[in-house]
C-alpha positions as CSV (number, residue, x, y, z in Angstrom):
1,M,-40.0,8.0,10.2
2,T,-37.7,7.0,12.3
3,S,-34.6,6.3,9.3
4,T,-32.9,2.5,10.9
5,F,-30.9,0.2,10.3
6,P,-31.6,-2.9,8.2
7,E,-31.4,-6.2,9.5
8,I,-27.5,-7.7,8.9
9,S,-24.9,-9.8,8.5
10,I,-21.8,-8.6,7.7
11,S,-18.7,-11.1,6.8
12,T,-15.2,-10.7,6.5
13,D,-12.1,-12.9,6.2
14,R,-12.3,-14.4,9.3
15,L,-15.0,-12.8,10.7
16,V,-18.9,-12.8,10.6
17,L,-20.8,-9.5,12.1
18,R,-24.1,-10.5,12.8
19,A,-27.1,-10.0,16.2
20,F,-26.5,-11.1,18.8
21,E,-28.5,-14.6,19.7
22,P,-29.7,-16.2,22.7
23,E,-26.4,-18.6,22.2
24,D,-24.1,-16.4,22.9
25,V,-25.5,-15.3,26.4
26,A,-23.2,-17.9,28.3
27,A,-19.5,-15.7,26.2
28,L,-21.4,-12.4,26.0
29,T,-21.7,-11.9,30.4
30,D,-17.7,-13.4,29.9
31,L,-16.9,-10.7,27.6
32,M,-18.2,-7.7,29.6
33,S,-17.6,-9.3,33.0
34,D,-14.0,-8.7,31.5
35,E,-12.0,-6.3,33.6
36,L,-10.8,-4.5,30.0
37,V,-14.2,-4.4,28.7
38,R,-15.6,-2.8,32.4
39,T,-12.7,-0.1,32.8
40,W,-12.9,1.1,29.1
41,T,-17.2,0.7,28.9
42,T,-19.7,1.4,30.8
43,V,-21.5,-2.1,31.5
44,P,-22.0,-2.9,35.0
45,L,-19.7,-3.4,36.9
46,S,-21.8,-6.9,37.7
47,Y,-22.0,-8.3,34.6
48,T,-24.7,-11.5,34.9
49,E,-26.6,-13.6,32.3
50,Q,-29.3,-11.5,32.8
51,D,-28.1,-8.5,32.0
52,A,-26.4,-10.6,29.0
53,R,-30.4,-12.0,27.8
54,N,-32.2,-9.0,28.7
55,W,-29.2,-6.7,26.2
56,I,-29.8,-9.7,23.3
57,A,-33.5,-9.7,23.7
58,L,-34.3,-6.6,24.4
59,G,-31.5,-3.7,24.0
60,A,-29.4,-4.6,21.4
61,P,-33.0,-4.6,18.4
62,A,-34.0,-1.8,20.3
63,E,-31.0,0.2,19.7
64,R,-31.2,-0.4,15.7
65,T,-35.8,0.0,15.4
66,L,-35.8,3.6,17.7
67,G,-32.6,4.7,14.6
68,R,-30.1,5.4,17.4
69,G,-27.8,2.6,15.1
70,I,-26.8,-0.8,15.9
71,V,-26.0,-3.5,18.0
72,L,-24.1,-6.4,16.7
73,G,-21.6,-9.6,17.8
74,V,-18.7,-10.5,16.1
75,H,-18.0,-14.6,16.4
76,E,-14.9,-16.0,14.0
77,F,-16.6,-17.9,10.3
78,L,-15.1,-21.1,11.3
79,T,-15.7,-21.5,14.7
80,Q,-18.9,-18.8,15.0
81,R,-17.7,-18.3,18.9
82,L,-18.4,-14.8,19.9
83,V,-15.1,-13.1,20.2
84,G,-16.8,-9.7,20.7
85,S,-19.1,-6.3,20.0
86,V,-18.7,-3.8,17.2
87,R,-21.5,-1.1,18.4
88,L,-22.7,1.7,16.3
89,R,-24.5,4.7,17.7
90,R,-25.6,8.5,18.0
91,T,-26.4,8.5,14.7
92,D,-27.4,10.9,12.8
93,W,-28.6,10.0,9.4
94,R,-29.1,13.8,8.1
95,L,-25.4,14.1,8.2
96,R,-25.1,10.6,7.5
97,A,-23.1,9.9,10.6
98,A,-22.5,7.6,13.6
99,E,-19.6,6.0,16.7
100,A,-18.6,3.0,17.1
101,T,-17.1,1.2,19.8
102,V,-15.7,-2.3,20.1
103,A,-14.5,-5.3,22.6
104,T,-13.3,-8.3,22.0
105,G,-13.5,-10.7,24.4
106,P,-9.7,-11.7,26.1
107,W,-9.5,-14.9,24.5
108,A,-9.1,-13.4,21.3
109,R,-7.0,-10.3,21.7
110,G,-3.6,-10.5,19.8
111,E,-6.3,-12.2,16.6
112,G,-6.4,-8.7,15.1
113,Y,-10.2,-8.6,15.4
114,A,-11.2,-5.5,16.1
115,G,-9.1,-4.2,13.6
116,E,-11.2,-6.3,10.8
117,A,-14.4,-5.9,12.6
118,L,-14.7,-2.1,12.1
119,L,-13.4,-2.7,8.9
120,G,-16.0,-4.4,8.0
121,V,-18.7,-2.5,9.2
122,A,-16.9,1.0,8.1
123,H,-16.7,-0.5,4.5
124,W,-21.6,-1.5,5.6
125,L,-21.2,1.9,5.9
126,F,-20.1,3.5,3.6
127,E,-20.8,1.4,0.5
128,D,-24.6,0.9,1.4
129,Q,-25.6,3.3,3.3
130,K,-23.8,6.1,2.8
131,F,-22.5,7.6,5.4
132,E,-20.4,9.9,5.0
133,R,-18.3,10.1,8.5
134,L,-17.3,7.2,11.1
135,E,-16.5,8.6,14.3
136,L,-14.3,6.9,17.5
137,R,-13.7,7.5,21.2
138,T,-11.2,6.6,23.2
139,A,-9.9,7.1,26.7
140,A,-6.4,8.5,26.9
141,G,-5.2,5.3,29.1
142,N,-6.6,3.3,26.7
143,T,-3.3,2.9,24.1
144,A,-5.0,-1.0,22.7
145,A,-7.9,1.1,21.5
146,Q,-5.5,3.6,19.9
147,Q,-3.8,1.4,18.2
148,V,-6.4,-0.1,16.4
149,A,-8.3,3.5,15.2
150,Q,-4.9,4.6,13.6
151,K,-4.7,0.9,12.1
152,I,-8.2,1.5,10.7
153,G,-7.0,4.8,9.1
154,C,-8.6,6.2,10.9
155,I,-7.4,10.6,11.7
156,S,-7.1,11.9,15.0
157,E,-9.4,15.5,15.6
158,G,-8.8,16.0,18.9
159,V,-8.9,15.9,23.0
160,L,-12.7,16.6,24.3
161,R,-11.0,17.4,27.4
162,N,-12.5,15.8,31.4
163,A,-15.1,13.9,28.5
164,W,-14.6,10.4,30.1
165,I,-14.7,8.1,33.4
166,V,-12.8,5.3,34.3
167,R,-13.6,2.5,36.5
168,D,-11.0,0.1,38.4
169,G,-11.4,-3.1,38.1
170,E,-14.1,-4.0,40.9
171,G,-13.7,-1.7,43.4
172,A,-15.8,1.6,43.1
173,G,-12.2,3.7,42.1
174,R,-13.3,5.8,39.2
175,A,-11.7,8.9,37.8
176,R,-11.9,11.4,35.1
177,S,-10.0,11.1,31.7
178,D,-9.6,12.4,28.5
179,L,-11.0,10.9,25.0
180,I,-9.5,11.6,21.9
181,L,-11.9,12.0,19.4
182,W,-11.7,10.1,15.9
183,S,-12.4,10.0,13.2
184,L,-12.7,8.0,9.5
185,L,-13.9,9.4,5.9
186,P,-14.7,7.1,3.4
187,E,-11.4,8.3,1.8
188,D,-9.8,6.7,4.5
189,L,-10.1,3.6,3.6
190,D,-7.4,2.5,1.6
191,G,-4.6,3.0,3.8
192,A,-6.4,1.0,6.2
193,T,-5.1,-1.8,7.7
194,E,-6.3,-5.0,9.6
195,D,-3.1,-5.8,12.6
196,D,-4.2,-5.4,15.9
197,D,-2.8,-4.7,19.6
198,P,-2.5,-7.3,21.2
199,N,-4.2,-6.1,24.6
200,W,-7.5,-5.1,23.0
């Protein structure tokens, strides 16, 4: 039997993390069309509303039901505006470990949302799901993501050499990059902060 995460909603001081809904299509399209998101992730370069609809209806739910992880939209608590996305992937149910990725829209950067969302997921993962390890991988040039990892208490474990491809905006330019491997364990949460970098 495949292990799966439950359907959940996570609340932090300012945010609600929950499954994407059809009403999020336009905002998700804008988020995934952002230049920084395209540069540092594997999102399609020409992200369309149909891509967003497919991800919301099929792709994201399948991550959970197939036991691979979970995808959550990050919404402001007061306005319900979509400000980002958090994804747990590469879930190892035997080791109780997973990798997290986070993205925030340009309209929401500088508010501390990336760190707050990751901390909310980490607390839920460690306390409710009894996981023992959370990983993040940041491209060597993505200093904003590295600052977020440091501020939430992650420990750098080393460099995965030549392990990623960074894309150059709208064009076909692609460059190899090292990845920095970060880990967060339950005992690391004591020193975490919710500050953020304005570029992430």
